[in-house]
Coordinates of C-alpha atoms in Angstrom, one line a residue:
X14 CA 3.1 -20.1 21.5
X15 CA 1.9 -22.5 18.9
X16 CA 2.8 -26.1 18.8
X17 CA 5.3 -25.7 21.4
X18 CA 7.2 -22.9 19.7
X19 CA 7.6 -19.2 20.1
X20 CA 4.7 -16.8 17.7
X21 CA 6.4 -13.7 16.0
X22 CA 3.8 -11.7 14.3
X23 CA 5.7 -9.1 13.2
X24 CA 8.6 -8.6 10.6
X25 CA 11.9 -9.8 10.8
X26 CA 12.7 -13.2 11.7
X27 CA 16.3 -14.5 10.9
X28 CA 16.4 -18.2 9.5
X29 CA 19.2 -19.5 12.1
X30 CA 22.7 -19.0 10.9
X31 CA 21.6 -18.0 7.5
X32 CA 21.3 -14.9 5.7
X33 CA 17.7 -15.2 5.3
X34 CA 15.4 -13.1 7.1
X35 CA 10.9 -13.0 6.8
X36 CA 9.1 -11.0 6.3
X37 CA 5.5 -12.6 6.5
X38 CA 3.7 -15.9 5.2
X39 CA 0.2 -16.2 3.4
X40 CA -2.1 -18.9 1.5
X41 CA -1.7 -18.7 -2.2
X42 CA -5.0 -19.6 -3.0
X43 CA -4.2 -18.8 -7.0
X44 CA -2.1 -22.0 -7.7
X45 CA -3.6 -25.4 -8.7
X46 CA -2.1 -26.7 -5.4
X47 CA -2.8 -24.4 -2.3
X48 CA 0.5 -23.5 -0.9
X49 CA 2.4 -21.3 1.5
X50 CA 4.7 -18.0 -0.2
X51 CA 6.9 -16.7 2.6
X52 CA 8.0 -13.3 1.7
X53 CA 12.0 -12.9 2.5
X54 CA 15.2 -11.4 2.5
X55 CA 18.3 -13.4 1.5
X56 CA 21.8 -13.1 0.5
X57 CA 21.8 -14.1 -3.0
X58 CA 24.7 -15.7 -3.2
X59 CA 23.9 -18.2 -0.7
X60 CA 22.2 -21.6 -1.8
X61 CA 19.7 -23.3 1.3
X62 CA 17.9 -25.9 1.3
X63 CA 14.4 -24.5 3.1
X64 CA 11.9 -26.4 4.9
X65 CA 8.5 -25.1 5.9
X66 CA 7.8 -26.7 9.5
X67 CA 4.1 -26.3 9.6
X68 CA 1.8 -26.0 12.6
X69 CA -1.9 -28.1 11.8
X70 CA -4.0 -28.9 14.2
X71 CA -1.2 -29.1 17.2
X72 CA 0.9 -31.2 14.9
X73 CA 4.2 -30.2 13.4
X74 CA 4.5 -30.9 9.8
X75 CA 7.8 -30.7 7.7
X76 CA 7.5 -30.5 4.3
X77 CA 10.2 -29.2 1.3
X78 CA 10.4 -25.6 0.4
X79 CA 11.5 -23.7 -3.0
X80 CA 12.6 -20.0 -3.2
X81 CA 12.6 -17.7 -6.4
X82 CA 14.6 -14.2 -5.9
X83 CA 13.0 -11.3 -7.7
X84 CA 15.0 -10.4 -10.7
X85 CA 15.0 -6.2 -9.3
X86 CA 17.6 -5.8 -7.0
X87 CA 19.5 -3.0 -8.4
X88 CA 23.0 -5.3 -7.4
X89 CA 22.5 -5.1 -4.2
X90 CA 23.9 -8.5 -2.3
X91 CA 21.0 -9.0 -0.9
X92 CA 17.3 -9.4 -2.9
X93 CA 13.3 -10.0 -2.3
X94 CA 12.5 -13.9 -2.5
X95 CA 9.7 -15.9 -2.0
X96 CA 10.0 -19.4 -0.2
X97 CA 7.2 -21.4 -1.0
X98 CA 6.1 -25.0 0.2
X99 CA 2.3 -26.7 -1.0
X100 CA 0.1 -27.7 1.7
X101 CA -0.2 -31.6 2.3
X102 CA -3.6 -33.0 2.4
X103 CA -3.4 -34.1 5.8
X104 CA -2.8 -30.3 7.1
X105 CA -6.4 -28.8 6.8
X106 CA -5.4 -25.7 8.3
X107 CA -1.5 -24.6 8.8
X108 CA -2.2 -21.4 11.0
X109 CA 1.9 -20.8 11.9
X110 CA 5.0 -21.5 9.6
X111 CA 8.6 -21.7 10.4
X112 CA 11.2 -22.3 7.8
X113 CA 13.6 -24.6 8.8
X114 CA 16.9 -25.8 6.5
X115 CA 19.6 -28.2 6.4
X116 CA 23.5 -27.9 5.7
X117 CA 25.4 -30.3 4.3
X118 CA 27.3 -29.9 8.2
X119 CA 24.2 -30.2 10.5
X120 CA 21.2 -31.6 10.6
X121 CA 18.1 -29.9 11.2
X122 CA 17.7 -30.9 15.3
X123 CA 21.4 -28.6 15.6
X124 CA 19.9 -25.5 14.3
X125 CA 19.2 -22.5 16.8
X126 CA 15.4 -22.9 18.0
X127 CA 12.4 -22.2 15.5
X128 CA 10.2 -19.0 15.3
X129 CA 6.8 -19.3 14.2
X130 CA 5.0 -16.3 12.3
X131 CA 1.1 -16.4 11.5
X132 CA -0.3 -17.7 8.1
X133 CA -2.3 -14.7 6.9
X134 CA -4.9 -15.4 4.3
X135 CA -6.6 -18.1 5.1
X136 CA -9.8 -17.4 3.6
X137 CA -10.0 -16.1 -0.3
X138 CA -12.5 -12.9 0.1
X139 CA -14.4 -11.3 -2.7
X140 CA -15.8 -8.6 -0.7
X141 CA -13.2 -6.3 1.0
X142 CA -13.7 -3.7 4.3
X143 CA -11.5 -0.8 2.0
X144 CA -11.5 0.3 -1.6
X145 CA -8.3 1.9 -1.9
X146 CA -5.1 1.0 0.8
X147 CA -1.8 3.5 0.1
X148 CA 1.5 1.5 1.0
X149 CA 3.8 3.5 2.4
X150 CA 7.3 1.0 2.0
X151 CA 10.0 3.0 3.8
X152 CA 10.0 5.3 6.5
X153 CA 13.7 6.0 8.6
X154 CA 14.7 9.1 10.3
X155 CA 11.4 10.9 9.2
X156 CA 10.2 14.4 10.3
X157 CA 8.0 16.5 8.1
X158 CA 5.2 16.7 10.1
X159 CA 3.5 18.9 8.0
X160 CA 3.6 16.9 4.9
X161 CA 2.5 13.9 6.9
X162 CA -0.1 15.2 7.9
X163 CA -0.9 16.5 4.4
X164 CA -0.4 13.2 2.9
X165 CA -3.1 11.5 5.1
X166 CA -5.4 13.8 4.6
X167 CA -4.8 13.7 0.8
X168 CA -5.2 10.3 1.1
X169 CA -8.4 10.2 2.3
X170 CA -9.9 13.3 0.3
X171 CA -8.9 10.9 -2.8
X172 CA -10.5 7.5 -1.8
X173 CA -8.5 5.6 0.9
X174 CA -9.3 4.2 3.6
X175 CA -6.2 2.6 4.9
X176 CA -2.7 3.7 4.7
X177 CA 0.0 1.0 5.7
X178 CA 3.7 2.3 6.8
X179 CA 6.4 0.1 6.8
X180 CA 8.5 2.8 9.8
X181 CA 12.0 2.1 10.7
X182 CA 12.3 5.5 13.0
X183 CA 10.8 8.9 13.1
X184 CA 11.2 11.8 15.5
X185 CA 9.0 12.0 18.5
X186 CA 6.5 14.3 16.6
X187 CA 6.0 12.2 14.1
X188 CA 5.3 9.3 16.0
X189 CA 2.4 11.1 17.8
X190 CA 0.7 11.9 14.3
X191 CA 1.1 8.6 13.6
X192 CA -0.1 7.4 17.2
X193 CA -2.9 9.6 16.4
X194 CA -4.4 8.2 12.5
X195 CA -3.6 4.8 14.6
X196 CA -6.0 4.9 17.0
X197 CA -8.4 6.7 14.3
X198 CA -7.9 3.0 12.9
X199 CA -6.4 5.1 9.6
X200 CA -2.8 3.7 9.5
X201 CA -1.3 0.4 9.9
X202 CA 2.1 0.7 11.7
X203 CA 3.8 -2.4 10.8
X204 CA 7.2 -2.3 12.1
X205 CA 10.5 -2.6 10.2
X206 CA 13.8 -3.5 11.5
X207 CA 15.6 -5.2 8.5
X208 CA 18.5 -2.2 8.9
X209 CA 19.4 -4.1 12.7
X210 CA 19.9 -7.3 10.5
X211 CA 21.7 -5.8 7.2
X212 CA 23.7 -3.0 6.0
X213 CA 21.0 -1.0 4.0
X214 CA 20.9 1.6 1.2
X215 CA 19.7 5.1 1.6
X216 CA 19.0 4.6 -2.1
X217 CA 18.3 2.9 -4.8
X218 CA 21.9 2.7 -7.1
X219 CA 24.8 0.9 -5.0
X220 CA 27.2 3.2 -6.9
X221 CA 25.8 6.5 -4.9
X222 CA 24.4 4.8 -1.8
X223 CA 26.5 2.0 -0.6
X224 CA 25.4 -1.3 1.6
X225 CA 23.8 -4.3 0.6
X226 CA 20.1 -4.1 0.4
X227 CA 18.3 -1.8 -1.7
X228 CA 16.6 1.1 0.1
X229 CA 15.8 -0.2 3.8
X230 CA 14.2 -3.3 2.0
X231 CA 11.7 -1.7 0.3
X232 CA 10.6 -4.0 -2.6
X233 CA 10.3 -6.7 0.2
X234 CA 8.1 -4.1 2.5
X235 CA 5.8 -3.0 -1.3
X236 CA 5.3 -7.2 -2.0
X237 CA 4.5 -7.9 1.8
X238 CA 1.6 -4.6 1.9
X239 CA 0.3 -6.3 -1.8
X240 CA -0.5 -9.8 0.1
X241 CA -1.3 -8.0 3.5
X242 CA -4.2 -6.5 1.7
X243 CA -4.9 -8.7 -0.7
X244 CA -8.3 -9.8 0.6
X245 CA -8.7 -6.3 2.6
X246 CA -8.7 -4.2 -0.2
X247 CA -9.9 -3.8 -3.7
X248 CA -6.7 -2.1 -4.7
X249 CA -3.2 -0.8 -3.4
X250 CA -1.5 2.5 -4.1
X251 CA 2.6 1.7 -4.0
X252 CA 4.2 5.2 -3.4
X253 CA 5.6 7.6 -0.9
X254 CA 4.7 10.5 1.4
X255 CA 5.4 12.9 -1.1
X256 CA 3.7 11.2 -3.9
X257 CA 0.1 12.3 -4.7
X258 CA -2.2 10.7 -7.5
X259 CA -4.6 13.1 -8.8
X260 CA -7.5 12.9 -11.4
X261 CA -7.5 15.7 -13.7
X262 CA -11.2 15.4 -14.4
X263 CA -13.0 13.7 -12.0
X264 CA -12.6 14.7 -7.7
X265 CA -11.2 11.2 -6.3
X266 CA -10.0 7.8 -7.4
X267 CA -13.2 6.7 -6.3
X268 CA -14.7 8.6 -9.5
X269 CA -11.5 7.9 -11.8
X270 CA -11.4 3.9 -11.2
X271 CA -14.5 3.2 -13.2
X272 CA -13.6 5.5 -16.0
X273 CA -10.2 4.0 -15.9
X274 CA -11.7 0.5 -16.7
X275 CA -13.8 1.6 -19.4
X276 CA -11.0 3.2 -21.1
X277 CA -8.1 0.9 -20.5
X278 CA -9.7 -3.1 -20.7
X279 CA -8.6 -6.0 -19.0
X280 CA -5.1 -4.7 -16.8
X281 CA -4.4 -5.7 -13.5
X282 CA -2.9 -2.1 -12.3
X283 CA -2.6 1.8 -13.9
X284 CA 0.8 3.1 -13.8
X285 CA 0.5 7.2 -13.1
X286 CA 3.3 9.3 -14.8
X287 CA 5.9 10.9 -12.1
X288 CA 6.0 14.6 -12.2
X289 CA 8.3 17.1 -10.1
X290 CA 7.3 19.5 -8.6
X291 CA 10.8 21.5 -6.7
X292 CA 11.0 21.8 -3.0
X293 CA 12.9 24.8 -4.2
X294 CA 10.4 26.7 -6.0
X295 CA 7.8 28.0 -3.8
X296 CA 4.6 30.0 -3.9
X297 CA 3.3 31.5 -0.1
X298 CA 0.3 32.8 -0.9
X299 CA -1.0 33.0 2.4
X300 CA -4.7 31.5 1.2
X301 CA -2.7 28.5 1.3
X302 CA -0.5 29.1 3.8
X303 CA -1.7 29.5 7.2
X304 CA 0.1 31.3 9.8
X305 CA -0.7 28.2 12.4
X306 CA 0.6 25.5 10.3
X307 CA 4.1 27.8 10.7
X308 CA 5.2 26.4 14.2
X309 CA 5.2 22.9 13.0
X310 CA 8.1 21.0 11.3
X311 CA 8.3 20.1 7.5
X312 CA 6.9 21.2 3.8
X313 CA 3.4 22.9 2.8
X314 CA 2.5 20.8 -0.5
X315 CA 0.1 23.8 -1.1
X316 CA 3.7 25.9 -1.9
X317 CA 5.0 24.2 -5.1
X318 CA 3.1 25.1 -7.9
X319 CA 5.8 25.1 -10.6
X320 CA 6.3 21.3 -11.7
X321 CA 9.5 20.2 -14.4
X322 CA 8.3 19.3 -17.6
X323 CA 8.9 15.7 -18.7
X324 CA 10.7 15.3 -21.8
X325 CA 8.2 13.7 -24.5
X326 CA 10.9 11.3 -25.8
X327 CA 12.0 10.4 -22.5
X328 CA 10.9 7.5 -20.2
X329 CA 8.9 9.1 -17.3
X330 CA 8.9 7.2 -14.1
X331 CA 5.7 6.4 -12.5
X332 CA 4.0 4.5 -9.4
X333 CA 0.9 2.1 -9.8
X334 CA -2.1 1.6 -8.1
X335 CA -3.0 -2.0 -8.7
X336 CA -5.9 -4.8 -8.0
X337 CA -3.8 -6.9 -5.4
X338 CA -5.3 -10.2 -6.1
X339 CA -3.6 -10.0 -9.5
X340 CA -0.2 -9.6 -9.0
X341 CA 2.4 -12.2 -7.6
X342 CA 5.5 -9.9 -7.4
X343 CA 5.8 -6.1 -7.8
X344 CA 8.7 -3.7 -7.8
X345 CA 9.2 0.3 -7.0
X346 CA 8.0 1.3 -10.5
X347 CA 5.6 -1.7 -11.7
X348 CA 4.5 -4.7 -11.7
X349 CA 7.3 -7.9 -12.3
X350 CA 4.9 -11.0 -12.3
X351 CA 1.5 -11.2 -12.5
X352 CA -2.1 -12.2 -13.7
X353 CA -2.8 -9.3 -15.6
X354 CA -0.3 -6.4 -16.8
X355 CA -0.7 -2.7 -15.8
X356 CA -0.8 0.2 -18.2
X357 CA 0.4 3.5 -18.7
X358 CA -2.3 5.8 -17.8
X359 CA -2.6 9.3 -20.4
X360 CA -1.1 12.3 -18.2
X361 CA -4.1 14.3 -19.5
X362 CA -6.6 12.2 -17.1
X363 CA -4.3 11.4 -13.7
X364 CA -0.8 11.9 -13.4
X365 CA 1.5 12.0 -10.3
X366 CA 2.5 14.9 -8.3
X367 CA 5.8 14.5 -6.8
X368 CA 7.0 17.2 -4.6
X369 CA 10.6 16.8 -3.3
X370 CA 13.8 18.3 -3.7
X371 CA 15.1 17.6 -7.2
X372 CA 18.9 17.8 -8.3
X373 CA 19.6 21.8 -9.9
X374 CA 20.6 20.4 -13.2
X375 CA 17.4 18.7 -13.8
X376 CA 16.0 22.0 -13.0
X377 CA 18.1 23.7 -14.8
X378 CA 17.9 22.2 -18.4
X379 CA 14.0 21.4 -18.4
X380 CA 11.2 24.3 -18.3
X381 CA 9.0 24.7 -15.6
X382 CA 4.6 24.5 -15.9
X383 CA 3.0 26.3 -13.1
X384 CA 0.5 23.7 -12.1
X385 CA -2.3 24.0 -9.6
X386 CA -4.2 21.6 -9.5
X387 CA -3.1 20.6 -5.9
X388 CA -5.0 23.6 -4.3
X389 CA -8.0 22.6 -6.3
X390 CA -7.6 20.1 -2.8
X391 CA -7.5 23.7 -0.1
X392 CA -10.7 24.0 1.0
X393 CA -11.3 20.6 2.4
X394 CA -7.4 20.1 3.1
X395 CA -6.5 23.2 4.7
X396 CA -9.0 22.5 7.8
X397 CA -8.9 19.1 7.9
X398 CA -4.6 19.4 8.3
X399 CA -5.1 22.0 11.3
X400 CA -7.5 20.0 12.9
X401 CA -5.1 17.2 13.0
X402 CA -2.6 19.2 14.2
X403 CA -4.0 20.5 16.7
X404 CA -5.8 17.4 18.0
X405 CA -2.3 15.4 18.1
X406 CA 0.6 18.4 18.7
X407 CA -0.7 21.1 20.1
X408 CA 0.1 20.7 23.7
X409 CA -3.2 22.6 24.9
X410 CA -5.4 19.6 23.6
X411 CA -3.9 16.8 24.9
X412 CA -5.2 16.9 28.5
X413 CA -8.4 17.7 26.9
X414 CA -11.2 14.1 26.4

């Protein structure tokens, strides 16, 4: 409880009889004025008036509210938004936030009863606990163990030190790899149950995958992980389980981030070129292939050597990894508002490896580059994966201190 109202601290609160649901609130501390941007879901064909009902110093505090829906969302009925009220002089410190509105048929004292989230971000940091946090925006119905596994491990081989996933639901297997890099203090879980509200997409085009939000909410889960870290980390990777950023010349990102400044001056993020590599092209080589990883569930990233070339006059897809504390709204693919732009970074120094089942024309009608580089990765993946493994499946360890 905080001035005499219930404290949610997790994602999704519904505004009343709205179609507006939050996400989470934080201090802007880049504006002229200091103010509060709620991060939200709404229908965007409705038209609210908002209020933010602020909690300072045991006092609640109404003040008016604005909101801005992010120009990407593929059509979908519903879009990201930001609701966003400044901070009066007389609130020192609003810890919790509730947004309130008012219909031309109600005032606000009829609306159903106000729930509080946490103001995050109260203090602007300069030096952050983690260099490099992955955001994982969208995970429903998952259960490729292996490759989650693989994932964190790749992760941290490559620089980070916190990976945040925005889970819907997983398989029971899943859950106890995740239960696992939780308690190793790895992962963030932060729960997301915008699919119990709305009718989401299993995708990104309404045309293929019907409903009215854009895959499980995702842009809303990407903008909430930038200002979760904002002050945690020094930058964000926005991509998926299946996604891995690798230098071509240098080990890590820890290595590549200072070369990448040099090179490319003055950019707020570095957009990494998408590359497929088939889920139906396989190499078992049983160097990378262990017979143990065999009784568990999913994909062995160490298998798909073969990646589709990308077509030199075509756009290439990509994913960022971006400084945080200069962006104010970001999409799946880049960056839509911000202090500083991001830039394409050459496919000859880091590129993205994306392994995942890709449709047989696309196979079909572009040539194929056996690529490697992945395994350059075996000898500190391979143990690290079966240690995990075995420390969270395998049922012989569990009883074990």
């Amino acid at each position: 409880m905080a001035c005499g109202m219930t404290v949610q601290n997790d994602p999704i609160i519904k505004v009343g009889n709205l179609n507006t649901y939050l996400v989470s609130s934080y201090i802007e501390h880049r504006q002229k004025e200091k103010m509060i941007r709620t991060i939200a879901i709404v229908l965007r064909s409705e038209n609210p008036e908002y209020h933010c009902l602020l909690c300072c110093n045991k006092q609640n505090i109404s003040v008016n509210a604005t909101y801005d829906i992010h120009s990407d969302h593929f059509g979908f009925e519903y879009g990201t938004a930001d609701i966003t009220c400044n901070i009066p002089d007389m609130c020192t410190k609003p810890t919790h936030v509730a947004i309130t509105y008012r219909s031309p048929k109600e005032d606000e004292s009829s609306q159903d009863i106000h729930i509080l989230q946490p103001v995050r971000n109260q203090q602007k940091q300069e030096v952050f606990p983690y260099e490099f946090t992955v955001c994982i925006s969208a995970m429903f119905d998952y259960w490729n163990v292996l490759m989650l596994v693989q994932a964190m491990e790749m992760y941290k081989i490559l620089g980070a030190q916190k990976v945040a996933i925005y889970k819907t639901n997983c398989d029971k297997d899943i859950q106890k790899v995740l239960d696992y890099y939780v308690r190793q203090q790895f992962v963030e879980i932060i729960p997301w149950t915008i699919a119990s509200y709305i009718n989401v997409s299993r995708g990104w085009q309404k045309s293929v995958s019907p409903g009215e939000l854009h895959y499980f909410g995702q842009i809303a889960a990407l903008n909430d992980c930038v200002y979760r870290y904002m002050y945690q980390s020094h930058y964000v990777a926005m991509q998926d389980l299946d996604e891995f950023i690798l230098p071509l010349k240098f080990k890590n990102w820890t290595e590549l981030f200072p070369e990448l400044h040099k090179k490319y001056h003055n950019f707020g993020g570095f957009e990494f070129e998408n590359n497929y590599f088939p889920l139906t092209i396989n190499d078992s080589d049983s160097k990378y292939s262990p017979d143990y990883w065999k009784k568990f569930a999913g994909d062995n990233i160490l298998e798909h050597i073969y990646r589709i070339k990308n077509d030199p006059k075509k756009y290439s897809e990509f994913k960022i990894i971006a400084d945080p504390r200069l962006v104010y709204r970001t999409s799946v693919h880049g960056l839509l508002h911000f202090i500083k732009p991001s830039v394409r970074v050459d496919s000859q120094i880091a590129r993205m490896y994306h392994i995942r089942n890709v449709p047989k024309e696309k196979e079909a009608l572009q040539s194929q580059i056996q690529d490697t580089h992945l395994r350059d990765y075996a000898d500190s993946l391979i143990p690290a994966v079966s240690k995990v493994l075995k420390q969270a499946l395998d049922t012989e360890q569990i009883s074990e201190p």
